[in-house]
Amino acid sequence: MEIKKIKKNIFIIGGSLRKKSYNKFLASNLVEIGKNDFNFEIFSDFNLLPMYNTDDHSENDWPSALLEIGDKIKNADGVIFITPEYNFSVPGYLKNCIDWISRLPNQPLDKKPVCIQSASLGPLGGARVQYHLRQILVFLNARVMNKNEIFVTFAKTKFDETGKLIDEQTINFIKDQLNGFKIFINE
């Protein structure tokens, strides 16, 4: 008798606003790398959310895109943030998205298993954005996985011209993180 493997549902938030962002490439490669253990859905259309302003909503008047994001987070077994680093920190569009999410009733990130990945052209691979994002997620009471961290350094050398991740060491790091995340989700 064959035992059917149950895949975890993961909601990916991130990428970038740029069409050929290395972080978007990272997200799409993650789907391929983890396809045996996870079902992935990627959200990266940050233009669906207006800039956060408390005057623009009431408890019963939320942007429809926000309600959809909140539902997808609630229904996911875990969330992966994949983000570039802007000016040593979180990109404005991602921070805006999180600010909106944080206002939803029954906070969808509360106790939600989360891990983070980043890619950059430089030698730190987005380390500073990950630490700032962790600070934000602590306030929202998300359960952020501490290890294994994914910092894709010198991203231009790790992807081919089509966006395929070609660096075996990076692929193995990602596999290790996903294996750890699978365990973390079940804790």
PDB file of C-alpha atoms in Angstrom:
ATOM      1  CA  MET A   1       0.000   0.000   0.000  1.00  0.00           C
ATOM      2  CA  GLU A   2       1.368   3.386  -1.018  1.00  0.00           C
ATOM      3  CA  ILE A   3       1.286   6.122   1.601  1.00  0.00           C
ATOM      4  CA  LYS A   4       0.211   9.430   0.139  1.00  0.00           C
ATOM      5  CA  LYS A   5       2.458  12.311   1.103  1.00  0.00           C
ATOM      6  CA  ILE A   6       0.561  15.388   2.250  1.00  0.00           C
ATOM      7  CA  LYS A   7       2.076  18.577   0.904  1.00  0.00           C
ATOM      8  CA  LYS A   8       2.144  21.751   2.995  1.00  0.00           C
ATOM      9  CA  ASN A   9       0.574  24.878   1.495  1.00  0.00           C
ATOM     10  CA  ILE A  10       2.970  27.817   1.452  1.00  0.00           C
ATOM     11  CA  PHE A  11       2.097  31.412   0.625  1.00  0.00           C
ATOM     12  CA  ILE A  12       5.083  33.349  -0.717  1.00  0.00           C
ATOM     13  CA  ILE A  13       5.035  37.117  -0.249  1.00  0.00           C
ATOM     14  CA  GLY A  14       7.591  39.008  -2.190  1.00  0.00           C
ATOM     15  CA  GLY A  15       9.792  39.201  -5.116  1.00  0.00           C
ATOM     16  CA  SER A  16      10.095  42.721  -6.273  1.00  0.00           C
ATOM     17  CA  LEU A  17       8.341  45.281  -8.392  1.00  0.00           C
ATOM     18  CA  ARG A  18      10.917  44.719 -11.151  1.00  0.00           C
ATOM     19  CA  LYS A  19      10.005  42.193 -13.852  1.00  0.00           C
ATOM     20  CA  LYS A  20      13.438  40.570 -13.896  1.00  0.00           C
ATOM     21  CA  SER A  21      14.203  40.781 -10.193  1.00  0.00           C
ATOM     22  CA  TYR A  22      16.530  38.178  -8.741  1.00  0.00           C
ATOM     23  CA  ASN A  23      14.087  37.875  -5.843  1.00  0.00           C
ATOM     24  CA  LYS A  24      11.275  37.042  -8.283  1.00  0.00           C
ATOM     25  CA  PHE A  25      13.601  34.508  -9.869  1.00  0.00           C
ATOM     26  CA  LEU A  26      14.315  33.098  -6.408  1.00  0.00           C
ATOM     27  CA  ALA A  27      10.591  32.724  -5.692  1.00  0.00           C
ATOM     28  CA  SER A  28       9.900  30.936  -8.978  1.00  0.00           C
ATOM     29  CA  ASN A  29      12.867  28.589  -8.456  1.00  0.00           C
ATOM     30  CA  LEU A  30      11.661  27.849  -4.930  1.00  0.00           C
ATOM     31  CA  VAL A  31       8.440  26.495  -6.417  1.00  0.00           C
ATOM     32  CA  GLU A  32      10.445  24.042  -8.510  1.00  0.00           C
ATOM     33  CA  ILE A  33      12.917  23.083  -5.764  1.00  0.00           C
ATOM     34  CA  GLY A  34      10.205  22.383  -3.179  1.00  0.00           C
ATOM     35  CA  LYS A  35       7.497  20.913  -5.403  1.00  0.00           C
ATOM     36  CA  ASN A  36       7.667  17.435  -3.825  1.00  0.00           C
ATOM     37  CA  ASP A  37       6.826  18.682  -0.326  1.00  0.00           C
ATOM     38  CA  PHE A  38       4.948  21.936  -0.826  1.00  0.00           C
ATOM     39  CA  ASN A  39       2.226  23.625  -2.817  1.00  0.00           C
ATOM     40  CA  PHE A  40       3.258  27.234  -3.389  1.00  0.00           C
ATOM     41  CA  GLU A  41       1.338  30.346  -4.256  1.00  0.00           C
ATOM     42  CA  ILE A  42       3.243  33.565  -4.920  1.00  0.00           C
ATOM     43  CA  PHE A  43       1.913  37.046  -4.204  1.00  0.00           C
ATOM     44  CA  SER A  44       3.908  39.903  -5.664  1.00  0.00           C
ATOM     45  CA  ASP A  45       1.376  42.369  -7.061  1.00  0.00           C
ATOM     46  CA  PHE A  46       1.881  45.030  -4.408  1.00  0.00           C
ATOM     47  CA  ASN A  47       0.194  47.623  -6.636  1.00  0.00           C
ATOM     48  CA  LEU A  48      -3.163  46.144  -5.583  1.00  0.00           C
ATOM     49  CA  LEU A  49      -2.832  47.844  -2.189  1.00  0.00           C
ATOM     50  CA  PRO A  50      -3.026  51.607  -1.747  1.00  0.00           C
ATOM     51  CA  MET A  51      -0.586  53.274   0.632  1.00  0.00           C
ATOM     52  CA  TYR A  52      -1.699  52.508   4.157  1.00  0.00           C
ATOM     53  CA  ASN A  53      -3.683  55.301   5.779  1.00  0.00           C
ATOM     54  CA  THR A  54      -5.994  54.685   8.731  1.00  0.00           C
ATOM     55  CA  ASP A  55      -8.423  57.235   7.278  1.00  0.00           C
ATOM     56  CA  ASP A  56      -8.912  55.017   4.231  1.00  0.00           C
ATOM     57  CA  HIS A  57     -10.640  52.147   5.989  1.00  0.00           C
ATOM     58  CA  SER A  58     -12.929  51.143   8.766  1.00  0.00           C
ATOM     59  CA  GLU A  59     -13.369  47.754  10.416  1.00  0.00           C
ATOM     60  CA  ASN A  60     -15.835  46.844   7.668  1.00  0.00           C
ATOM     61  CA  ASP A  61     -14.165  48.510   4.699  1.00  0.00           C
ATOM     62  CA  TRP A  62     -10.954  46.781   3.636  1.00  0.00           C
ATOM     63  CA  PRO A  63      -9.362  46.631   0.181  1.00  0.00           C
ATOM     64  CA  SER A  64     -10.478  43.372  -1.458  1.00  0.00           C
ATOM     65  CA  ALA A  65      -6.860  42.480  -2.290  1.00  0.00           C
ATOM     66  CA  LEU A  66      -5.979  42.769   1.407  1.00  0.00           C
ATOM     67  CA  LEU A  67      -8.821  40.457   2.444  1.00  0.00           C
ATOM     68  CA  GLU A  68      -7.631  37.945  -0.140  1.00  0.00           C
ATOM     69  CA  ILE A  69      -4.027  38.148   1.128  1.00  0.00           C
ATOM     70  CA  GLY A  70      -5.226  37.760   4.716  1.00  0.00           C
ATOM     71  CA  ASP A  71      -7.262  34.663   3.804  1.00  0.00           C
ATOM     72  CA  LYS A  72      -4.348  33.130   1.923  1.00  0.00           C
ATOM     73  CA  ILE A  73      -2.054  33.665   4.921  1.00  0.00           C
ATOM     74  CA  LYS A  74      -4.627  32.184   7.313  1.00  0.00           C
ATOM     75  CA  ASN A  75      -5.185  29.151   5.090  1.00  0.00           C
ATOM     76  CA  ALA A  76      -1.484  28.510   4.447  1.00  0.00           C
ATOM     77  CA  ASP A  77       0.568  26.164   6.587  1.00  0.00           C
ATOM     78  CA  GLY A  78       3.411  28.669   6.388  1.00  0.00           C
ATOM     79  CA  VAL A  79       4.566  31.910   4.768  1.00  0.00           C
ATOM     80  CA  ILE A  80       7.856  32.635   3.042  1.00  0.00           C
ATOM     81  CA  PHE A  81       8.945  36.233   2.543  1.00  0.00           C
ATOM     82  CA  ILE A  82      11.356  36.720  -0.363  1.00  0.00           C
ATOM     83  CA  THR A  83      12.582  40.267  -0.569  1.00  0.00           C
ATOM     84  CA  PRO A  84      15.291  42.539  -1.855  1.00  0.00           C
ATOM     85  CA  GLU A  85      16.982  45.018   0.455  1.00  0.00           C
ATOM     86  CA  TYR A  86      16.376  48.709  -0.179  1.00  0.00           C
ATOM     87  CA  ASN A  87      18.546  51.243   1.633  1.00  0.00           C
ATOM     88  CA  PHE A  88      19.620  48.674   4.262  1.00  0.00           C
ATOM     89  CA  SER A  89      15.990  47.808   5.060  1.00  0.00           C
ATOM     90  CA  VAL A  90      12.563  46.575   3.937  1.00  0.00           C
ATOM     91  CA  PRO A  91      11.272  47.900   0.588  1.00  0.00           C
ATOM     92  CA  GLY A  92       8.433  50.393   1.000  1.00  0.00           C
ATOM     93  CA  TYR A  93       5.914  48.314  -0.961  1.00  0.00           C
ATOM     94  CA  LEU A  94       6.521  45.281   1.294  1.00  0.00           C
ATOM     95  CA  LYS A  95       6.329  47.360   4.468  1.00  0.00           C
ATOM     96  CA  ASN A  96       3.066  48.866   3.194  1.00  0.00           C
ATOM     97  CA  CYS A  97       1.671  45.372   2.575  1.00  0.00           C
ATOM     98  CA  ILE A  98       2.643  44.262   6.082  1.00  0.00           C
ATOM     99  CA  ASP A  99       1.172  47.443   7.599  1.00  0.00           C
ATOM    100  CA  TRP A 100      -2.145  46.623   5.920  1.00  0.00           C
ATOM    101  CA  ILE A 101      -1.989  42.970   6.994  1.00  0.00           C
ATOM    102  CA  SER A 102      -1.253  44.002  10.576  1.00  0.00           C
ATOM    103  CA  ARG A 103      -4.556  45.872  10.818  1.00  0.00           C
ATOM    104  CA  LEU A 104      -6.749  42.928   9.894  1.00  0.00           C
ATOM    105  CA  PRO A 105      -8.921  41.446  12.635  1.00  0.00           C
ATOM    106  CA  ASN A 106      -7.771  38.007  13.798  1.00  0.00           C
ATOM    107  CA  GLN A 107      -4.222  38.885  12.765  1.00  0.00           C
ATOM    108  CA  PRO A 108      -3.334  36.314  10.060  1.00  0.00           C
ATOM    109  CA  LEU A 109       0.401  36.269  10.860  1.00  0.00           C
ATOM    110  CA  ASP A 110      -0.177  35.550  14.562  1.00  0.00           C
ATOM    111  CA  LYS A 111       1.736  32.319  15.362  1.00  0.00           C
ATOM    112  CA  LYS A 112       2.092  31.614  11.632  1.00  0.00           C
ATOM    113  CA  PRO A 113       5.313  29.758  10.705  1.00  0.00           C
ATOM    114  CA  VAL A 114       7.438  32.081   8.575  1.00  0.00           C
ATOM    115  CA  CYS A 115      10.822  31.934   6.926  1.00  0.00           C
ATOM    116  CA  ILE A 116      12.721  34.531   4.928  1.00  0.00           C
ATOM    117  CA  GLN A 117      14.907  34.549   1.835  1.00  0.00           C
ATOM    118  CA  SER A 118      16.663  37.343   0.007  1.00  0.00           C
ATOM    119  CA  ALA A 119      18.920  37.857  -2.985  1.00  0.00           C
ATOM    120  CA  SER A 120      21.167  40.765  -3.864  1.00  0.00           C
ATOM    121  CA  LEU A 121      23.965  41.717  -6.196  1.00  0.00           C
ATOM    122  CA  GLY A 122      26.297  42.329  -3.254  1.00  0.00           C
ATOM    123  CA  PRO A 123      28.191  40.236  -0.709  1.00  0.00           C
ATOM    124  CA  LEU A 124      25.587  40.349   2.093  1.00  0.00           C
ATOM    125  CA  GLY A 125      22.706  38.863   0.128  1.00  0.00           C
ATOM    126  CA  GLY A 126      20.082  41.028   1.820  1.00  0.00           C
ATOM    127  CA  ALA A 127      21.085  40.274   5.406  1.00  0.00           C
ATOM    128  CA  ARG A 128      19.978  43.660   6.721  1.00  0.00           C
ATOM    129  CA  VAL A 129      16.485  43.426   5.229  1.00  0.00           C
ATOM    130  CA  GLN A 130      16.041  40.034   6.852  1.00  0.00           C
ATOM    131  CA  TYR A 131      16.910  41.371  10.291  1.00  0.00           C
ATOM    132  CA  HIS A 132      14.566  44.335   9.910  1.00  0.00           C
ATOM    133  CA  LEU A 133      11.800  42.082   8.625  1.00  0.00           C
ATOM    134  CA  ARG A 134      12.291  39.807  11.648  1.00  0.00           C
ATOM    135  CA  GLN A 135      11.815  42.813  13.946  1.00  0.00           C
ATOM    136  CA  ILE A 136       8.528  43.655  12.234  1.00  0.00           C
ATOM    137  CA  LEU A 137       7.317  40.054  12.350  1.00  0.00           C
ATOM    138  CA  VAL A 138       8.109  39.768  16.078  1.00  0.00           C
ATOM    139  CA  PHE A 139       5.567  42.520  16.738  1.00  0.00           C
ATOM    140  CA  LEU A 140       2.979  40.571  14.731  1.00  0.00           C
ATOM    141  CA  ASN A 141       3.753  37.438  16.776  1.00  0.00           C
ATOM    142  CA  ALA A 142       4.743  35.407  13.731  1.00  0.00           C
ATOM    143  CA  ARG A 143       6.844  32.299  14.416  1.00  0.00           C
ATOM    144  CA  VAL A 144       9.945  33.133  12.406  1.00  0.00           C
ATOM    145  CA  MET A 145      12.334  30.273  11.678  1.00  0.00           C
ATOM    146  CA  ASN A 146      15.839  31.289  12.700  1.00  0.00           C
ATOM    147  CA  LYS A 147      17.872  28.723  10.763  1.00  0.00           C
ATOM    148  CA  ASN A 148      18.629  27.928   7.954  1.00  0.00           C
ATOM    149  CA  GLU A 149      18.866  31.385   6.494  1.00  0.00           C
ATOM    150  CA  ILE A 150      18.973  32.020   2.753  1.00  0.00           C
ATOM    151  CA  PHE A 151      21.073  34.975   1.598  1.00  0.00           C
ATOM    152  CA  VAL A 152      21.741  34.688  -2.134  1.00  0.00           C
ATOM    153  CA  THR A 153      24.887  36.758  -2.569  1.00  0.00           C
ATOM    154  CA  PHE A 154      26.217  37.992  -5.911  1.00  0.00           C
ATOM    155  CA  ALA A 155      22.886  36.954  -7.429  1.00  0.00           C
ATOM    156  CA  LYS A 156      23.911  37.846 -10.970  1.00  0.00           C
ATOM    157  CA  THR A 157      26.313  34.886 -10.919  1.00  0.00           C
ATOM    158  CA  LYS A 158      23.773  32.421  -9.478  1.00  0.00           C
ATOM    159  CA  PHE A 159      21.012  32.672 -12.095  1.00  0.00           C
ATOM    160  CA  ASP A 160      21.142  32.227 -15.848  1.00  0.00           C
ATOM    161  CA  GLU A 161      19.653  34.739 -18.304  1.00  0.00           C
ATOM    162  CA  THR A 162      16.216  33.080 -18.063  1.00  0.00           C
ATOM    163  CA  GLY A 163      16.109  33.327 -14.256  1.00  0.00           C
ATOM    164  CA  LYS A 164      16.922  29.676 -13.559  1.00  0.00           C
ATOM    165  CA  LEU A 165      18.976  29.152 -10.420  1.00  0.00           C
ATOM    166  CA  ILE A 166      22.174  27.432 -11.573  1.00  0.00           C
ATOM    167  CA  ASP A 167      24.318  27.492  -8.432  1.00  0.00           C
ATOM    168  CA  GLU A 168      24.224  24.006  -6.867  1.00  0.00           C
ATOM    169  CA  GLN A 169      25.412  25.187  -3.462  1.00  0.00           C
ATOM    170  CA  THR A 170      22.567  27.719  -3.285  1.00  0.00           C
ATOM    171  CA  ILE A 171      20.069  25.087  -4.416  1.00  0.00           C
ATOM    172  CA  ASN A 172      21.290  22.778  -1.642  1.00  0.00           C
ATOM    173  CA  PHE A 173      21.023  25.585   0.946  1.00  0.00           C
ATOM    174  CA  ILE A 174      17.434  26.168  -0.158  1.00  0.00           C
ATOM    175  CA  LYS A 175      16.640  22.442   0.068  1.00  0.00           C
ATOM    176  CA  ASP A 176      18.042  22.426   3.605  1.00  0.00           C
ATOM    177  CA  GLN A 177      15.933  25.442   4.564  1.00  0.00           C
ATOM    178  CA  LEU A 178      12.783  23.892   3.119  1.00  0.00           C
ATOM    179  CA  ASN A 179      13.432  20.627   4.946  1.00  0.00           C
ATOM    180  CA  GLY A 180      13.863  22.618   8.158  1.00  0.00           C
ATOM    181  CA  PHE A 181      10.740  24.638   7.433  1.00  0.00           C
ATOM    182  CA  LYS A 182       8.704  21.450   6.989  1.00  0.00           C
ATOM    183  CA  ILE A 183       9.752  20.374  10.494  1.00  0.00           C
ATOM    184  CA  PHE A 184       9.266  23.899  11.898  1.00  0.00           C
ATOM    185  CA  ILE A 185       5.695  24.047  10.593  1.00  0.00           C
ATOM    186  CA  ASN A 186       4.847  20.874  12.514  1.00  0.00           C
ATOM    187  CA  GLU A 187       6.329  22.002  15.846  1.00  0.00           C
TER     188      GLU A 187
END
